[in-house]
Amino acid sequence: MDALTNGQERMLEGWLGPWGIEEDLSWPLQDTRVLRVRSGHGEHIVKAARSGRPVSHHFTREIDAHLDVLAPLRRAHGDLPVPELEHHDRELGLIVTRFLPGSLVLGSAAEADPSVFEEAGRILSRLQVPGAVSADYGLRLAAAATELVGRARGLVADDRLDALLSLLSILSAPDAVAHRPVPLVFTHGDFQPRNWLVHDGRVSVIDFGRAAQRSWVSDLVRLRNQQFIDRPDLSEAFDAGRARPLTADDRELLTLETLRESVGTVVWAHGIGDADFEEHGRRMVERVLAQA
């Protein structure tokens, strides 16, 4: 078996007893193995760092998300439509969660179903636990976006990058959003149908490897640049479930979040050789400039 290292296999044996792989759910181009396994305790999802690679920071983020936010939410409010952490080892890069039944919403008929998006909005409102207020969140976001624009030279047309820098200067003006305090919340970081399951009409959310304290609008960026394009009904259903209208400050911050994400997508996708996703990033650049 080359899916796991010897150390990971031994640790799983200690946690689960005899176990076997039912399905490999790993995504291409990622540094993590994702396996559905069965043991005498039932079915589980195993996430494991690939052999020969450093343990990704996504493992720490996911473990912290479960321990610091998801488990307390479950204890306080009962059932929560997210995986339940069973075992973890940070050093080995190994996470075991209880298996959640369901099919991915991405690529299925559910991806066009407004009721699924309304339920996803309700789930997000439960997950986004308030945190601290940051005095420099917007400034750090603008600095990160500026650095990424520099790295995107040669990948995006110079006139588009110059337009992004002009927009950044507006958003970073002394009275603009970058200088305003931002209430942080727990965010999923990749909230979209590829991380939603549906089973018997019930939606659940998986994969918290990008979870972090951010602005609440950051979890809207990917939906608004994918599923919500030309589908106002899905956007409206999600907003109805989320039940939090965008303020003027939210809209400015969403523009800044989207700007950073758009150029970051181009740079990251180019780095891993994903030409289609790189082009998606360029379309995001065009969209954020058109909407600004």
GROMACS .gro file of C-alpha atoms in nm:
model
  292
    1MET     CA    1   0.000   0.000   0.000
    2ASP     CA    2   0.155   0.333  -0.108
    3ALA     CA    3  -0.131   0.556   0.008
    4LEU     CA    4   0.015   0.604   0.356
    5THR     CA    5   0.351   0.592   0.527
    6ASN     CA    6   0.436   0.306   0.762
    7GLY     CA    7   0.400   0.542   1.058
    8GLN     CA    8   0.057   0.657   0.945
    9GLU     CA    9  -0.057   0.299   0.893
   10ARG     CA   10   0.059   0.197   1.241
   11MET     CA   11  -0.114   0.496   1.400
   12LEU     CA   12  -0.440   0.416   1.222
   13GLU     CA   13  -0.414   0.055   1.337
   14GLY     CA   14  -0.380   0.177   1.694
   15TRP     CA   15  -0.678   0.408   1.664
   16LEU     CA   16  -0.916   0.194   1.459
   17GLY     CA   17  -0.796  -0.164   1.484
   18PRO     CA   18  -0.808  -0.356   1.155
   19TRP     CA   19  -0.915  -0.128   0.872
   20GLY     CA   20  -0.931  -0.122   0.494
   21ILE     CA   21  -0.964   0.135   0.217
   22GLU     CA   22  -1.308   0.160   0.061
   23GLU     CA   23  -1.242   0.453  -0.175
   24ASP     CA   24  -0.966   0.699  -0.265
   25LEU     CA   25  -1.118   1.049  -0.266
   26SER     CA   26  -0.793   1.240  -0.314
   27TRP     CA   27  -0.794   1.548  -0.537
   28PRO     CA   28  -0.527   1.572  -0.809
   29LEU     CA   29  -0.238   1.815  -0.754
   30GLN     CA   30  -0.288   1.824  -0.377
   31ASP     CA   31  -0.042   1.717  -0.108
   32THR     CA   32  -0.299   1.520   0.092
   33ARG     CA   33  -0.440   1.169   0.059
   34VAL     CA   34  -0.813   1.152   0.133
   35LEU     CA   35  -0.946   0.800   0.191
   36ARG     CA   36  -1.278   0.652   0.291
   37VAL     CA   37  -1.195   0.358   0.515
   38ARG     CA   38  -1.389   0.099   0.709
   39SER     CA   39  -1.304  -0.046   1.049
   40GLY     CA   40  -1.488  -0.231   1.323
   41HIS     CA   41  -1.603   0.114   1.444
   42GLY     CA   42  -1.772   0.202   1.115
   43GLU     CA   43  -1.673   0.422   0.824
   44HIS     CA   44  -1.427   0.710   0.846
   45ILE     CA   45  -1.254   0.970   0.634
   46VAL     CA   46  -0.875   0.968   0.665
   47LYS     CA   47  -0.665   1.266   0.559
   48ALA     CA   48  -0.292   1.197   0.543
   49ALA     CA   49   0.010   1.397   0.432
   50ARG     CA   50   0.168   1.237   0.128
   51SER     CA   51   0.496   1.052   0.180
   52GLY     CA   52   0.809   1.258   0.133
   53ARG     CA   53   0.639   1.594   0.169
   54PRO     CA   54   0.629   1.832   0.467
   55VAL     CA   55   0.306   1.829   0.664
   56SER     CA   56   0.087   2.102   0.516
   57HIS     CA   57  -0.039   2.389   0.728
   58HIS     CA   58  -0.386   2.277   0.617
   59PHE     CA   59  -0.364   1.994   0.870
   60THR     CA   60  -0.307   2.236   1.156
   61ARG     CA   61  -0.588   2.458   1.036
   62GLU     CA   62  -0.831   2.168   1.012
   63ILE     CA   63  -0.739   2.024   1.351
   64ASP     CA   64  -0.767   2.367   1.515
   65ALA     CA   65  -1.101   2.426   1.344
   66HIS     CA   66  -1.240   2.105   1.492
   67LEU     CA   67  -1.098   2.152   1.841
   68ASP     CA   68  -1.152   2.526   1.882
   69VAL     CA   69  -1.477   2.590   1.696
   70LEU     CA   70  -1.665   2.290   1.558
   71ALA     CA   71  -1.655   2.067   1.865
   72PRO     CA   72  -1.768   2.351   2.098
   73LEU     CA   73  -2.049   2.438   1.855
   74ARG     CA   74  -2.162   2.077   1.856
   75ARG     CA   75  -2.155   2.062   2.237
   76ALA     CA   76  -2.347   2.388   2.267
   77HIS     CA   77  -2.609   2.340   1.998
   78GLY     CA   78  -2.630   1.967   1.926
   79ASP     CA   79  -2.618   1.828   1.577
   80LEU     CA   80  -2.389   2.011   1.337
   81PRO     CA   81  -2.375   1.920   0.965
   82VAL     CA   82  -1.995   1.887   0.952
   83PRO     CA   83  -1.759   1.590   1.003
   84GLU     CA   84  -1.683   1.494   1.364
   85LEU     CA   85  -1.314   1.468   1.452
   86GLU     CA   86  -1.223   1.125   1.593
   87HIS     CA   87  -0.841   1.120   1.595
   88HIS     CA   88  -0.552   1.341   1.488
   89ASP     CA   89  -0.173   1.358   1.488
   90ARG     CA   90  -0.016   1.688   1.384
   91GLU     CA   91   0.336   1.553   1.344
   92LEU     CA   92   0.233   1.268   1.116
   93GLY     CA   93  -0.017   1.479   0.928
   94LEU     CA   94  -0.307   1.248   1.002
   95ILE     CA   95  -0.674   1.324   1.065
   96VAL     CA   96  -0.964   1.083   1.108
   97THR     CA   97  -1.324   1.203   1.103
   98ARG     CA   98  -1.651   1.015   1.116
   99PHE     CA   99  -1.780   0.949   0.764
  100LEU     CA  100  -2.068   1.169   0.652
  101PRO     CA  101  -2.293   1.006   0.390
  102GLY     CA  102  -2.380   1.205   0.083
  103SER     CA  103  -2.285   1.304  -0.269
  104LEU     CA  104  -2.084   1.609  -0.366
  105VAL     CA  105  -2.304   1.896  -0.474
  106LEU     CA  106  -2.045   1.999  -0.735
  107GLY     CA  107  -2.138   1.864  -1.076
  108SER     CA  108  -2.472   1.727  -0.963
  109ALA     CA  109  -2.829   1.849  -1.011
  110ALA     CA  110  -2.810   1.991  -0.658
  111GLU     CA  111  -2.562   2.254  -0.782
  112ALA     CA  112  -2.853   2.424  -0.959
  113ASP     CA  113  -3.103   2.385  -0.673
  114PRO     CA  114  -3.180   2.710  -0.486
  115SER     CA  115  -3.294   2.517  -0.177
  116VAL     CA  116  -2.943   2.368  -0.143
  117PHE     CA  117  -2.791   2.717  -0.150
  118GLU     CA  118  -3.042   2.846   0.102
  119GLU     CA  119  -2.950   2.564   0.339
  120ALA     CA  120  -2.579   2.628   0.278
  121GLY     CA  121  -2.636   2.991   0.374
  122ARG     CA  122  -2.801   2.884   0.699
  123ILE     CA  123  -2.510   2.653   0.778
  124LEU     CA  124  -2.259   2.928   0.712
  125SER     CA  125  -2.441   3.160   0.951
  126ARG     CA  126  -2.399   2.895   1.223
  127LEU     CA  127  -2.033   2.836   1.147
  128GLN     CA  128  -1.920   3.198   1.137
  129VAL     CA  129  -1.859   3.234   1.509
  130PRO     CA  130  -1.755   3.592   1.594
  131GLY     CA  131  -1.397   3.652   1.702
  132ALA     CA  132  -1.187   3.961   1.771
  133VAL     CA  133  -1.196   4.295   1.593
  134SER     CA  134  -0.881   4.358   1.389
  135ALA     CA  135  -0.744   4.707   1.342
  136ASP     CA  136  -0.513   4.606   1.056
  137TYR     CA  137  -0.694   4.326   0.870
  138GLY     CA  138  -0.770   4.547   0.572
  139LEU     CA  139  -0.416   4.681   0.556
  140ARG     CA  140  -0.270   4.330   0.564
  141LEU     CA  141  -0.514   4.222   0.294
  142ALA     CA  142  -0.418   4.517   0.074
  143ALA     CA  143  -0.046   4.449   0.128
  144ALA     CA  144  -0.091   4.084   0.032
  145ALA     CA  145  -0.284   4.183  -0.280
  146THR     CA  146  -0.015   4.433  -0.380
  147GLU     CA  147   0.257   4.169  -0.341
  148LEU     CA  148   0.059   3.924  -0.553
  149VAL     CA  149   0.010   4.182  -0.828
  150GLY     CA  150   0.387   4.210  -0.845
  151ARG     CA  151   0.422   3.834  -0.876
  152ALA     CA  152   0.159   3.824  -1.152
  153ARG     CA  153   0.367   4.034  -1.394
  154GLY     CA  154   0.391   3.831  -1.713
  155LEU     CA  155   0.084   3.623  -1.620
  156VAL     CA  156  -0.178   3.897  -1.648
  157ALA     CA  157  -0.173   4.185  -1.895
  158ASP     CA  158   0.013   4.487  -1.759
  159ASP     CA  159  -0.280   4.722  -1.811
  160ARG     CA  160  -0.504   4.495  -1.600
  161LEU     CA  161  -0.245   4.477  -1.323
  162ASP     CA  162  -0.205   4.856  -1.333
  163ALA     CA  163  -0.583   4.886  -1.303
  164LEU     CA  164  -0.574   4.656  -1.000
  165LEU     CA  165  -0.307   4.875  -0.840
  166SER     CA  166  -0.522   5.184  -0.902
  167LEU     CA  167  -0.817   5.012  -0.738
  168LEU     CA  168  -0.596   4.910  -0.447
  169SER     CA  169  -0.488   5.271  -0.399
  170ILE     CA  170  -0.853   5.373  -0.373
  171LEU     CA  171  -0.935   5.096  -0.126
  172SER     CA  172  -0.625   5.184   0.078
  173ALA     CA  173  -0.688   5.558   0.102
  174PRO     CA  174  -0.688   5.692   0.461
  175ASP     CA  175  -1.068   5.702   0.479
  176ALA     CA  176  -1.125   5.376   0.286
  177VAL     CA  177  -1.193   5.021   0.392
  178ALA     CA  178  -0.832   4.910   0.439
  179HIS     CA  179  -0.798   5.146   0.736
  180ARG     CA  180  -1.122   5.051   0.909
  181PRO     CA  181  -1.146   4.797   1.191
  182VAL     CA  182  -1.282   4.461   1.073
  183PRO     CA  183  -1.477   4.218   1.294
  184LEU     CA  184  -1.328   3.874   1.237
  185VAL     CA  185  -1.525   3.549   1.233
  186PHE     CA  186  -1.444   3.182   1.189
  187THR     CA  187  -1.446   3.122   0.814
  188HIS     CA  188  -1.438   2.801   0.613
  189GLY     CA  189  -1.205   2.944   0.350
  190ASP     CA  190  -1.331   2.734   0.058
  191PHE     CA  191  -1.708   2.755   0.094
  192GLN     CA  192  -1.849   2.623  -0.231
  193PRO     CA  193  -2.028   2.316  -0.374
  194ARG     CA  194  -1.712   2.107  -0.403
  195ASN     CA  195  -1.712   2.106  -0.021
  196TRP     CA  196  -2.085   2.048   0.026
  197LEU     CA  197  -2.257   1.711   0.047
  198VAL     CA  198  -2.625   1.640   0.010
  199HIS     CA  199  -2.791   1.329   0.153
  200ASP     CA  200  -3.167   1.271   0.176
  201GLY     CA  201  -3.220   1.643   0.120
  202ARG     CA  202  -2.979   1.743   0.396
  203VAL     CA  203  -2.674   1.957   0.322
  204SER     CA  204  -2.346   1.921   0.509
  205VAL     CA  205  -2.007   2.091   0.480
  206ILE     CA  206  -1.668   1.922   0.467
  207ASP     CA  207  -1.296   2.008   0.447
  208PHE     CA  208  -1.185   2.276   0.693
  209GLY     CA  209  -0.822   2.282   0.582
  210ARG     CA  210  -0.843   2.652   0.492
  211ALA     CA  211  -1.037   2.761   0.800
  212ALA     CA  212  -0.913   3.079   0.967
  213GLN     CA  213  -1.022   3.406   1.127
  214ARG     CA  214  -1.119   3.641   0.844
  215SER     CA  215  -1.389   3.885   0.741
  216TRP     CA  216  -1.728   3.720   0.703
  217VAL     CA  217  -1.751   3.829   0.339
  218SER     CA  218  -1.441   3.628   0.247
  219ASP     CA  219  -1.658   3.315   0.239
  220LEU     CA  220  -1.869   3.473  -0.037
  221VAL     CA  221  -1.587   3.529  -0.287
  222ARG     CA  222  -1.574   3.188  -0.456
  223LEU     CA  223  -1.950   3.150  -0.486
  224ARG     CA  224  -1.987   3.496  -0.640
  225ASN     CA  225  -1.721   3.412  -0.899
  226GLN     CA  226  -1.856   3.068  -0.987
  227GLN     CA  227  -2.207   2.948  -0.910
  228PHE     CA  228  -2.370   3.291  -0.875
  229ILE     CA  229  -2.264   3.411  -1.221
  230ASP     CA  230  -2.584   3.438  -1.429
  231ARG     CA  231  -2.778   3.265  -1.148
  232PRO     CA  232  -2.930   3.540  -0.933
  233ASP     CA  233  -3.177   3.287  -0.796
  234LEU     CA  234  -2.894   3.092  -0.632
  235SER     CA  235  -2.745   3.411  -0.490
  236GLU     CA  236  -3.081   3.523  -0.356
  237ALA     CA  237  -3.150   3.183  -0.198
  238PHE     CA  238  -2.808   3.181  -0.031
  239ASP     CA  239  -2.859   3.535   0.099
  240ALA     CA  240  -3.198   3.435   0.237
  241GLY     CA  241  -3.039   3.149   0.429
  242ARG     CA  242  -2.743   3.357   0.542
  243ALA     CA  243  -2.980   3.639   0.650
  244ARG     CA  244  -2.709   3.905   0.666
  245PRO     CA  245  -2.733   4.182   0.407
  246LEU     CA  246  -2.417   4.346   0.282
  247THR     CA  247  -2.344   4.691   0.421
  248ALA     CA  248  -2.148   4.956   0.230
  249ASP     CA  249  -1.835   4.861   0.428
  250ASP     CA  250  -1.898   4.492   0.353
  251ARG     CA  251  -1.913   4.565  -0.019
  252GLU     CA  252  -1.582   4.752  -0.016
  253LEU     CA  253  -1.419   4.477   0.186
  254LEU     CA  254  -1.563   4.215  -0.049
  255THR     CA  255  -1.403   4.399  -0.341
  256LEU     CA  256  -1.068   4.392  -0.162
  257GLU     CA  257  -1.107   4.022  -0.074
  258THR     CA  258  -1.199   3.940  -0.434
  259LEU     CA  259  -0.909   4.141  -0.574
  260ARG     CA  260  -0.659   3.951  -0.362
  261GLU     CA  261  -0.824   3.617  -0.443
  262SER     CA  262  -0.835   3.684  -0.817
  263VAL     CA  263  -0.467   3.761  -0.866
  264GLY     CA  264  -0.372   3.502  -0.603
  265THR     CA  265  -0.558   3.238  -0.805
  266VAL     CA  266  -0.357   3.323  -1.117
  267VAL     CA  267  -0.024   3.305  -0.932
  268TRP     CA  268  -0.105   2.985  -0.742
  269ALA     CA  269  -0.254   2.803  -1.041
  270HIS     CA  270   0.044   2.895  -1.257
  271GLY     CA  271   0.276   2.760  -0.990
  272ILE     CA  272   0.114   2.417  -0.992
  273GLY     CA  273   0.061   2.404  -1.369
  274ASP     CA  274  -0.321   2.422  -1.365
  275ALA     CA  275  -0.387   2.622  -1.682
  276ASP     CA  276  -0.768   2.609  -1.654
  277PHE     CA  277  -0.769   2.744  -1.300
  278GLU     CA  278  -0.514   3.009  -1.399
  279GLU     CA  279  -0.754   3.128  -1.666
  280HIS     CA  280  -1.035   3.129  -1.409
  281GLY     CA  281  -0.821   3.368  -1.206
  282ARG     CA  282  -0.784   3.601  -1.504
  283ARG     CA  283  -1.163   3.602  -1.547
  284MET     CA  284  -1.191   3.694  -1.179
  285VAL     CA  285  -0.955   3.986  -1.240
  286GLU     CA  286  -1.176   4.111  -1.521
  287ARG     CA  287  -1.487   4.070  -1.307
  288VAL     CA  288  -1.353   4.259  -1.007
  289LEU     CA  289  -1.241   4.546  -1.229
  290ALA     CA  290  -1.577   4.557  -1.407
  291GLN     CA  291  -1.770   4.558  -1.079
  292ALA     CA  292  -1.549   4.806  -0.892
   0.00000   0.00000   0.00000
